[in-house]
Amino acid sequence: MPSGNRNTIGFLLKGYPRLSETFIANEIALLEKSGFEIHIFALRNPGERIIHGQVRKINAGVTYLPDKFWPNILYFLSTNIRLWRRMPKNYWHAFKFAFSRSMRRQSVSTIKRFAQAGILVHDKLSSAPVQHFHAHFSHGPTTVAYFVKMLTGIPYSFSAHAKDIYLQDDIEFLTRKIWNAKFAVTCTEYNRRHLISIVGEAAPVFRVYHGIDLNMFSPHRKIHRTRKKPHILSVGRLVAKKGFATLLQALKIIREQGIEFECDIVGGGELRQELQAQIDRLNLQKNVHLHNEKSQQELLTFYQRADLFALACEVQTNGDRDGIPNVLVEAMATATPVVATRISGIPELITHGKTGMLVEPKNPEALAEMLISVLQNSSLRNAMRKAALQKVQQDFDHARNIKLIAEFLNAALSGENIGLVSTLVDIKRSSNSSVPGNTEAVLCEIE
């Protein structure tokens, strides 16, 4: 079925554009620069108020698939019936699989994703033909890609992240999706090992860090000024796994020890009212300020004036957790010392005592003690700034890392051995382990 440009990739996304998924916009923009033609297919329109500037640089158009099942049931049925008539054998095989899984799990989710795949194949691919699909997140988008392959033979790959891995309650289907993919990538070694433990060492699962734009997030932008109060910053969606409740408890301990400070918490989410109530209850109104979500350009101002970045991520009882929060990488790239928690992939970024400091999650006393220790030790902060910047330059340059994704996609399109490409990638990583750059000159003026 594929036709047209050999380098045409269909990106399957949960929603687009999304403020919390800037890494996807960065990936698409850089792949376009590398010569790929991209078509974006989103399962829904998030309708977010703030759009990152990177989105405006993307040439790819976006096609939204119908998301609500029952309100669109007639469209789903009529389109899929026409597709069945066009390809009865493939359609019946895929339908039986989707229907049996939905019946077994007592959920319309799988059959809905199958129906979305049918609409994509019947109505959308004629105007946007693709050679390969790449899905972000291993649940809904990858499920659609899986069914598109069953229907048409168009191959797919996918990126797995965090919630989609650890809240996965259908291990059998996840295993099928991995083994039927050309490759799967994930953003931490912690995630990769978890997936390999499920599907086996031979599975085509590879680690590629997200990375950030090191031209945008730079220590050169740091604001130099003398303050009476240290300035603490935290950024993230206001959801439980980010640990903001623990951070607020730690800040209360710091204030009770007579240490003055200012703290900005930037983000939007379901816990805003609850966190504001906690700020009021702890009498932290003069110290802590909640800000709505910001674009990356707007966030730069906060990083520029911060003395310390804190993030108290934790693992939820249902298994939900972060991978490596991009905001930690952004803080380190702007020469802001970081204190975070020892969970998931965060220790891959932060080596305790070298590139930052780590404490155990859900421990406000330990977090408060560490924040005070870093705030009161300027030589430690300077040493961490230098080491952190080197770490980010070495492993988290998004341009370099997305080139690895491009190599995997080119290999998939040309039928090359993905494992061999991965071996070459590892060799390149080793040869690039020392990144040139005078971090001494960049950082010497900051304190």
Short mmCIF file of C-alpha atoms in Angstrom, two decimals:
data_model
loop_
_atom_site.label_atom_id
_atom_site.label_comp_id
_atom_site.label_asym_id
_atom_site.label_seq_id
_atom_site.Cartn_x
_atom_site.Cartn_y
_atom_site.Cartn_z
CA MET A 1 0.00 0.00 0.00
CA PRO A 2 2.80 2.53 0.71
CA SER A 3 3.54 4.93 -2.14
CA GLY A 4 5.14 8.32 -2.66
CA ASN A 5 8.24 9.73 -0.96
CA ARG A 6 10.37 6.96 0.56
CA ASN A 7 11.08 9.19 3.58
CA THR A 8 7.45 9.89 4.48
CA ILE A 9 6.70 9.16 8.14
CA GLY A 10 3.30 9.26 9.80
CA PHE A 11 3.50 10.38 13.43
CA LEU A 12 0.70 8.95 15.59
CA LEU A 13 0.16 11.02 18.74
CA LYS A 14 -2.31 11.11 21.64
CA GLY A 15 -2.91 14.80 21.11
CA TYR A 16 -1.19 17.63 19.30
CA PRO A 17 0.11 20.13 20.12
CA ARG A 18 0.62 19.61 23.84
CA LEU A 19 2.61 21.90 26.14
CA SER A 20 3.91 18.99 28.23
CA GLU A 21 5.21 17.16 25.14
CA THR A 22 7.62 19.70 23.68
CA PHE A 23 10.10 16.88 23.10
CA ILE A 24 7.76 15.49 20.42
CA ALA A 25 7.57 18.84 18.62
CA ASN A 26 11.37 19.10 18.79
CA GLU A 27 11.69 15.62 17.32
CA ILE A 28 9.33 16.33 14.43
CA ALA A 29 10.98 19.67 13.62
CA LEU A 30 14.48 18.18 13.56
CA LEU A 31 13.39 15.14 11.53
CA GLU A 32 11.92 17.51 8.95
CA LYS A 33 15.28 19.30 8.85
CA SER A 34 16.91 15.90 8.26
CA GLY A 35 14.86 15.41 5.10
CA PHE A 36 11.85 13.42 6.31
CA GLU A 37 8.38 14.37 5.18
CA ILE A 38 6.09 14.13 8.21
CA HIS A 39 2.33 13.74 8.47
CA ILE A 40 0.86 14.05 11.98
CA PHE A 41 -2.17 12.00 12.99
CA ALA A 42 -3.55 12.81 16.45
CA LEU A 43 -6.15 10.87 18.40
CA ARG A 44 -7.58 14.13 19.74
CA ASN A 45 -7.17 17.90 19.73
CA PRO A 46 -6.10 18.96 23.24
CA GLY A 47 -7.13 22.57 22.58
CA GLU A 48 -4.42 23.99 24.84
CA ARG A 49 -4.11 27.74 25.29
CA ILE A 50 -0.30 27.92 25.14
CA ILE A 51 1.65 26.58 22.17
CA HIS A 52 5.44 26.29 22.15
CA GLY A 53 7.30 28.28 19.51
CA GLN A 54 8.82 25.08 18.11
CA VAL A 55 5.37 23.99 16.90
CA ARG A 56 5.25 26.99 14.57
CA LYS A 57 8.45 25.81 12.88
CA ILE A 58 6.88 22.48 11.88
CA ASN A 59 5.72 22.13 8.28
CA ALA A 60 3.67 18.98 8.83
CA GLY A 61 -0.07 19.29 8.85
CA VAL A 62 -2.14 17.51 11.48
CA THR A 63 -5.10 15.21 10.90
CA TYR A 64 -7.37 14.54 13.88
CA LEU A 65 -9.05 11.17 14.15
CA PRO A 66 -12.48 11.03 15.84
CA ASP A 67 -11.91 10.30 19.52
CA LYS A 68 -15.34 9.94 21.11
CA PHE A 69 -16.64 6.48 20.24
CA TRP A 70 -20.41 6.58 20.78
CA PRO A 71 -21.05 10.12 19.41
CA ASN A 72 -19.21 9.07 16.23
CA ILE A 73 -20.55 5.51 16.05
CA LEU A 74 -22.24 5.99 12.65
CA TYR A 75 -19.05 7.40 11.13
CA PHE A 76 -16.98 4.59 12.66
CA LEU A 77 -19.40 1.93 11.36
CA SER A 78 -19.94 3.27 7.85
CA THR A 79 -16.24 3.87 7.19
CA ASN A 80 -15.17 0.52 8.58
CA ILE A 81 -17.83 -1.33 6.58
CA ARG A 82 -16.50 0.27 3.40
CA LEU A 83 -12.96 -0.70 4.39
CA TRP A 84 -14.08 -4.28 5.07
CA ARG A 85 -15.50 -4.49 1.55
CA ARG A 86 -12.21 -3.17 0.17
CA MET A 87 -9.91 -5.56 2.05
CA PRO A 88 -12.12 -8.32 3.54
CA LYS A 89 -9.38 -10.80 4.50
CA ASN A 90 -7.09 -8.36 6.33
CA TYR A 91 -10.02 -6.53 7.87
CA TRP A 92 -11.69 -9.67 9.23
CA HIS A 93 -8.40 -10.92 10.72
CA ALA A 94 -7.75 -7.60 12.50
CA PHE A 95 -11.37 -7.18 13.59
CA LYS A 96 -11.50 -10.62 15.21
CA PHE A 97 -8.37 -9.82 17.21
CA ALA A 98 -9.65 -6.39 18.33
CA PHE A 99 -13.13 -7.66 19.18
CA SER A 100 -11.84 -10.62 21.20
CA ARG A 101 -9.54 -8.38 23.25
CA SER A 102 -12.32 -5.90 23.93
CA MET A 103 -14.68 -8.68 25.02
CA ARG A 104 -12.04 -10.30 27.20
CA ARG A 105 -11.20 -7.01 28.91
CA GLN A 106 -14.79 -5.72 29.04
CA SER A 107 -13.72 -2.44 27.45
CA VAL A 108 -14.38 -0.68 24.16
CA SER A 109 -10.85 0.76 24.15
CA THR A 110 -9.26 -1.79 21.80
CA ILE A 111 -12.18 -1.87 19.38
CA LYS A 112 -12.20 1.95 19.35
CA ARG A 113 -8.50 2.05 18.43
CA PHE A 114 -9.19 -0.53 15.72
CA ALA A 115 -12.03 1.63 14.37
CA GLN A 116 -9.74 4.69 14.41
CA ALA A 117 -7.18 2.69 12.45
CA GLY A 118 -9.90 1.83 9.94
CA ILE A 119 -10.78 5.50 9.47
CA LEU A 120 -7.11 6.41 9.11
CA VAL A 121 -6.62 3.76 6.42
CA HIS A 122 -9.85 4.42 4.51
CA ASP A 123 -10.19 8.20 4.74
CA LYS A 124 -6.80 9.70 5.57
CA LEU A 125 -3.96 7.81 3.87
CA SER A 126 -5.10 8.68 0.35
CA SER A 127 -4.36 12.36 1.00
CA ALA A 128 -1.34 11.71 3.23
CA PRO A 129 0.40 8.49 2.09
CA VAL A 130 3.15 7.29 4.44
CA GLN A 131 5.84 4.63 4.28
CA HIS A 132 6.20 4.10 8.01
CA PHE A 133 4.36 5.08 11.18
CA HIS A 134 6.06 6.20 14.37
CA ALA A 135 3.82 6.39 17.44
CA HIS A 136 4.51 8.18 20.69
CA PHE A 137 3.35 6.31 23.81
CA SER A 138 2.87 2.56 23.86
CA HIS A 139 -0.87 2.55 24.56
CA GLY A 140 -3.43 4.28 22.28
CA PRO A 141 -1.24 5.63 19.45
CA THR A 142 0.81 2.43 19.17
CA THR A 143 -2.37 0.34 19.26
CA VAL A 144 -3.66 2.29 16.25
CA ALA A 145 -0.30 1.77 14.48
CA TYR A 146 -0.50 -1.96 15.25
CA PHE A 147 -3.92 -2.25 13.61
CA VAL A 148 -2.88 -0.12 10.63
CA LYS A 149 -0.09 -2.63 10.04
CA MET A 150 -2.54 -5.54 10.30
CA LEU A 151 -4.77 -3.86 7.72
CA THR A 152 -2.19 -2.52 5.27
CA GLY A 153 1.23 -3.95 6.05
CA ILE A 154 2.66 -0.46 6.66
CA PRO A 155 5.37 -0.97 9.32
CA TYR A 156 5.60 1.00 12.53
CA SER A 157 7.88 1.86 15.41
CA PHE A 158 7.13 3.63 18.66
CA SER A 159 8.51 5.59 21.59
CA ALA A 160 7.56 4.51 25.11
CA HIS A 161 7.83 7.03 27.92
CA ALA A 162 6.57 6.63 31.50
CA LYS A 163 2.90 6.38 32.39
CA ASP A 164 2.22 4.31 29.28
CA ILE A 165 4.78 1.76 30.50
CA TYR A 166 4.12 1.57 34.22
CA LEU A 167 0.32 1.76 34.11
CA GLN A 168 0.31 -0.90 31.42
CA ASP A 169 -2.21 -3.58 32.44
CA ASP A 170 -2.08 -5.59 29.21
CA ILE A 171 1.42 -7.03 29.13
CA GLU A 172 0.50 -9.59 26.48
CA PHE A 173 -0.58 -6.88 24.03
CA LEU A 174 2.44 -4.70 24.87
CA THR A 175 4.65 -7.67 24.06
CA ARG A 176 2.86 -8.16 20.74
CA LYS A 177 3.28 -4.47 19.89
CA ILE A 178 7.01 -4.55 20.62
CA TRP A 179 7.71 -7.71 18.64
CA ASN A 180 5.63 -6.51 15.67
CA ALA A 181 7.39 -3.13 15.59
CA LYS A 182 10.48 -2.41 13.55
CA PHE A 183 11.90 -0.96 16.75
CA ALA A 184 10.88 0.68 20.00
CA VAL A 185 12.77 3.43 21.77
CA THR A 186 12.40 4.70 25.29
CA CYS A 187 13.84 7.73 27.02
CA THR A 188 15.73 6.10 29.93
CA GLU A 189 17.86 3.03 30.51
CA TYR A 190 15.62 2.31 33.51
CA ASN A 191 12.65 2.05 31.14
CA ARG A 192 14.57 -0.06 28.64
CA ARG A 193 15.56 -2.59 31.27
CA HIS A 194 11.97 -2.75 32.50
CA LEU A 195 10.67 -3.46 29.00
CA ILE A 196 13.40 -6.00 28.29
CA SER A 197 12.49 -7.81 31.52
CA ILE A 198 8.98 -8.23 30.07
CA VAL A 199 9.67 -9.10 26.44
CA GLY A 200 13.19 -10.54 26.46
CA GLU A 201 16.71 -9.32 25.75
CA ALA A 202 16.45 -9.92 22.01
CA ALA A 203 13.55 -7.49 21.57
CA PRO A 204 14.26 -4.39 19.43
CA VAL A 205 14.08 -1.93 22.35
CA PHE A 206 16.63 0.89 22.51
CA ARG A 207 17.33 3.82 24.81
CA VAL A 208 17.47 7.33 23.34
CA TYR A 209 17.33 10.28 25.74
CA HIS A 210 14.96 13.11 24.79
CA GLY A 211 17.44 15.94 25.10
CA ILE A 212 16.75 19.67 24.90
CA ASP A 213 17.74 22.65 22.74
CA LEU A 214 21.10 23.66 24.21
CA ASN A 215 21.05 26.90 22.24
CA MET A 216 17.87 27.96 24.01
CA PHE A 217 18.72 26.62 27.47
CA SER A 218 22.14 28.06 28.12
CA PRO A 219 24.15 29.31 31.13
CA HIS A 220 24.95 32.44 29.12
CA ARG A 221 21.39 33.58 29.85
CA LYS A 222 21.80 33.51 33.63
CA ILE A 223 20.85 36.74 35.40
CA HIS A 224 23.63 38.06 37.65
CA ARG A 225 22.35 39.98 40.62
CA THR A 226 22.74 40.07 44.36
CA ARG A 227 19.69 38.96 46.31
CA LYS A 228 18.93 38.97 49.99
CA LYS A 229 16.75 35.87 49.60
CA PRO A 230 17.70 32.71 47.69
CA HIS A 231 15.32 31.84 44.89
CA ILE A 232 14.09 28.22 44.56
CA LEU A 233 12.31 27.06 41.41
CA SER A 234 10.20 24.00 40.60
CA VAL A 235 8.44 23.29 37.31
CA GLY A 236 6.04 20.54 36.30
CA ARG A 237 2.46 19.49 35.84
CA LEU A 238 0.54 19.82 39.08
CA VAL A 239 -0.08 16.11 39.50
CA ALA A 240 0.68 13.78 42.39
CA LYS A 241 3.74 12.05 40.92
CA LYS A 242 5.64 15.37 40.76
CA GLY A 243 5.76 15.47 44.58
CA PHE A 244 4.85 19.13 45.05
CA ALA A 245 3.10 18.35 48.35
CA THR A 246 6.40 16.96 49.68
CA LEU A 247 8.27 20.02 48.40
CA LEU A 248 5.88 22.35 50.23
CA GLN A 249 6.36 20.41 53.46
CA ALA A 250 10.13 20.74 53.02
CA LEU A 251 9.82 24.48 52.42
CA LYS A 252 7.86 24.83 55.64
CA ILE A 253 10.72 23.12 57.51
CA ILE A 254 13.22 25.50 55.91
CA ARG A 255 11.22 28.55 56.92
CA GLU A 256 10.81 27.23 60.48
CA GLN A 257 14.61 27.17 60.70
CA GLY A 258 14.63 30.91 60.08
CA ILE A 259 15.90 30.74 56.50
CA GLU A 260 14.31 33.29 54.18
CA PHE A 261 13.64 32.27 50.58
CA GLU A 262 11.37 32.73 47.60
CA CYS A 263 9.98 29.81 45.64
CA ASP A 264 8.19 29.77 42.29
CA ILE A 265 6.22 26.68 41.27
CA VAL A 266 5.29 26.76 37.59
CA GLY A 267 2.74 24.44 36.02
CA GLY A 268 -0.87 23.64 35.39
CA GLY A 269 -2.86 20.63 36.47
CA GLU A 270 -5.52 19.03 38.58
CA LEU A 271 -3.89 19.73 41.96
CA ARG A 272 -3.71 23.53 41.67
CA GLN A 273 -6.44 24.27 44.21
CA GLU A 274 -5.19 21.56 46.56
CA LEU A 275 -1.63 22.89 46.46
CA GLN A 276 -2.76 26.48 46.95
CA ALA A 277 -4.76 25.33 49.98
CA GLN A 278 -1.63 23.60 51.32
CA ILE A 279 0.39 26.79 50.82
CA ASP A 280 -2.23 28.70 52.80
CA ARG A 281 -2.42 26.05 55.50
CA LEU A 282 1.37 26.03 55.95
CA ASN A 283 1.40 29.85 55.99
CA LEU A 284 3.78 29.97 53.03
CA GLN A 285 1.90 32.63 51.04
CA LYS A 286 4.75 35.15 51.32
CA ASN A 287 7.35 32.61 50.23
CA VAL A 288 5.75 30.37 47.61
CA HIS A 289 4.02 31.50 44.42
CA LEU A 290 2.05 29.27 42.03
CA HIS A 291 2.24 30.21 38.35
CA ASN A 292 0.24 28.87 35.43
CA GLU A 293 1.93 26.73 32.81
CA LYS A 294 4.41 28.60 30.60
CA SER A 295 5.95 28.17 27.17
CA GLN A 296 9.64 27.28 27.01
CA GLN A 297 10.50 30.87 26.11
CA GLU A 298 8.59 32.12 29.16
CA LEU A 299 10.22 29.50 31.39
CA LEU A 300 13.67 30.85 30.54
CA THR A 301 13.03 33.89 32.72
CA PHE A 302 12.39 31.65 35.72
CA TYR A 303 15.51 29.57 35.12
CA GLN A 304 17.58 32.73 34.66
CA ARG A 305 16.86 34.04 38.14
CA ALA A 306 16.78 30.73 40.08
CA ASP A 307 19.51 29.86 42.57
CA LEU A 308 18.33 26.28 42.99
CA PHE A 309 15.93 23.93 41.22
CA ALA A 310 13.99 21.34 43.22
CA LEU A 311 11.82 18.47 42.02
CA ALA A 312 10.44 15.87 44.45
CA CYS A 313 9.11 13.22 42.04
CA GLU A 314 7.67 10.04 43.52
CA VAL A 315 6.25 6.69 42.44
CA GLN A 316 2.49 6.43 42.86
CA THR A 317 0.74 3.42 44.37
CA ASN A 318 -0.58 2.49 40.91
CA GLY A 319 2.99 2.46 39.54
CA ASP A 320 2.84 5.80 37.72
CA ARG A 321 6.17 7.64 37.70
CA ASP A 322 8.33 9.98 35.66
CA GLY A 323 11.22 8.95 33.44
CA ILE A 324 13.74 11.79 33.38
CA PRO A 325 11.78 15.04 33.65
CA ASN A 326 12.97 17.42 30.95
CA VAL A 327 12.78 20.33 33.38
CA LEU A 328 15.73 18.85 35.31
CA VAL A 329 17.79 18.85 32.10
CA GLU A 330 16.69 22.42 31.34
CA ALA A 331 17.70 23.60 34.80
CA MET A 332 21.12 21.95 34.55
CA ALA A 333 21.68 23.45 31.09
CA THR A 334 21.01 26.93 32.48
CA ALA A 335 23.56 26.41 35.28
CA THR A 336 20.92 26.04 37.99
CA PRO A 337 21.95 23.51 40.67
CA VAL A 338 19.37 20.74 41.07
CA VAL A 339 18.03 18.70 43.97
CA ALA A 340 15.75 15.81 43.01
CA THR A 341 14.62 12.38 44.15
CA ARG A 342 16.19 8.99 43.58
CA ILE A 343 13.54 7.33 41.41
CA SER A 344 13.21 5.86 37.92
CA GLY A 345 15.71 7.29 35.40
CA ILE A 346 16.65 10.42 37.36
CA PRO A 347 19.98 8.92 38.64
CA GLU A 348 20.99 8.50 34.98
CA LEU A 349 21.03 12.30 34.76
CA ILE A 350 22.02 13.23 38.31
CA THR A 351 25.06 11.66 39.90
CA HIS A 352 24.64 12.43 43.59
CA GLY A 353 27.18 14.96 44.81
CA LYS A 354 28.51 15.61 41.31
CA THR A 355 25.89 16.78 38.80
CA GLY A 356 23.25 17.41 41.46
CA MET A 357 21.91 16.07 44.72
CA LEU A 358 19.45 13.23 45.30
CA VAL A 359 17.22 12.35 48.24
CA GLU A 360 14.72 9.59 48.81
CA PRO A 361 11.16 10.38 47.67
CA LYS A 362 8.32 11.32 50.03
CA ASN A 363 10.81 12.50 52.67
CA PRO A 364 10.32 16.25 53.31
CA GLU A 365 12.87 16.29 56.16
CA ALA A 366 15.64 14.90 53.94
CA LEU A 367 14.65 17.23 51.12
CA ALA A 368 14.70 20.28 53.41
CA GLU A 369 18.11 19.32 54.78
CA MET A 370 19.53 18.90 51.27
CA LEU A 371 18.09 22.18 50.00
CA ILE A 372 19.61 24.04 52.94
CA SER A 373 22.94 22.30 52.45
CA VAL A 374 23.15 23.32 48.79
CA LEU A 375 21.93 26.87 49.38
CA GLN A 376 24.59 27.42 52.04
CA ASN A 377 27.52 25.97 50.07
CA SER A 378 28.53 28.15 47.11
CA SER A 379 31.57 26.02 46.22
CA LEU A 380 29.33 22.93 45.96
CA ARG A 381 26.90 24.83 43.74
CA ASN A 382 29.68 25.94 41.42
CA ALA A 383 31.13 22.43 41.16
CA MET A 384 27.69 20.97 40.41
CA ARG A 385 27.02 23.61 37.75
CA LYS A 386 30.14 22.67 35.83
CA ALA A 387 29.61 18.91 36.05
CA ALA A 388 25.90 19.23 35.26
CA LEU A 389 26.55 21.29 32.14
CA GLN A 390 29.09 18.75 30.90
CA LYS A 391 26.61 15.91 31.51
CA VAL A 392 23.84 17.67 29.60
CA GLN A 393 26.13 18.55 26.70
CA GLN A 394 27.33 14.95 26.52
CA ASP A 395 24.03 13.05 26.72
CA PHE A 396 21.08 15.42 26.34
CA ASP A 397 21.66 17.49 23.20
CA HIS A 398 18.37 16.96 21.38
CA ALA A 399 19.88 17.55 17.93
CA ARG A 400 22.39 14.74 18.43
CA ASN A 401 19.87 12.37 20.00
CA ILE A 402 17.21 12.90 17.34
CA LYS A 403 19.83 12.03 14.72
CA LEU A 404 19.82 8.58 16.33
CA ILE A 405 16.04 8.37 15.83
CA ALA A 406 16.60 9.38 12.21
CA GLU A 407 19.13 6.57 11.79
CA PHE A 408 16.66 4.03 13.16
CA LEU A 409 13.91 5.33 10.86
CA ASN A 410 16.19 5.24 7.82
CA ALA A 411 17.16 1.68 8.70
CA ALA A 412 13.50 0.69 9.04
CA LEU A 413 12.65 2.29 5.68
CA SER A 414 15.54 0.62 3.87
CA GLY A 415 15.19 -2.78 5.54
CA GLU A 416 18.54 -2.61 7.35
CA ASN A 417 19.26 -4.57 10.51
CA ILE A 418 18.16 -2.32 13.40
CA GLY A 419 20.42 -4.20 15.82
CA LEU A 420 23.44 -3.37 13.67
CA VAL A 421 22.42 0.28 13.58
CA SER A 422 22.12 0.20 17.38
CA THR A 423 25.66 -1.17 17.66
CA LEU A 424 26.95 1.66 15.47
CA VAL A 425 25.01 4.13 17.63
CA ASP A 426 26.73 2.80 20.75
CA ILE A 427 30.11 3.24 19.06
CA LYS A 428 29.21 6.84 18.17
CA ARG A 429 28.14 7.49 21.76
CA SER A 430 31.50 6.25 23.02
CA SER A 431 33.43 8.40 20.54
CA ASN A 432 31.38 11.46 21.54
CA SER A 433 31.73 10.93 25.28
CA SER A 434 33.96 13.99 25.57
CA VAL A 435 32.08 17.04 24.37
CA PRO A 436 34.17 20.12 23.58
CA GLY A 437 33.25 23.37 25.20
CA ASN A 438 34.76 25.74 27.73
CA THR A 439 32.39 25.32 30.66
CA GLU A 440 34.88 27.11 32.91
CA ALA A 441 34.57 30.30 30.86
CA VAL A 442 30.79 30.02 30.73
CA LEU A 443 30.34 29.49 34.45
CA CYS A 444 33.04 31.60 36.05
CA GLU A 445 30.91 34.76 36.12
CA ILE A 446 27.72 33.27 37.55
CA GLU A 447 28.28 33.43 41.30
#
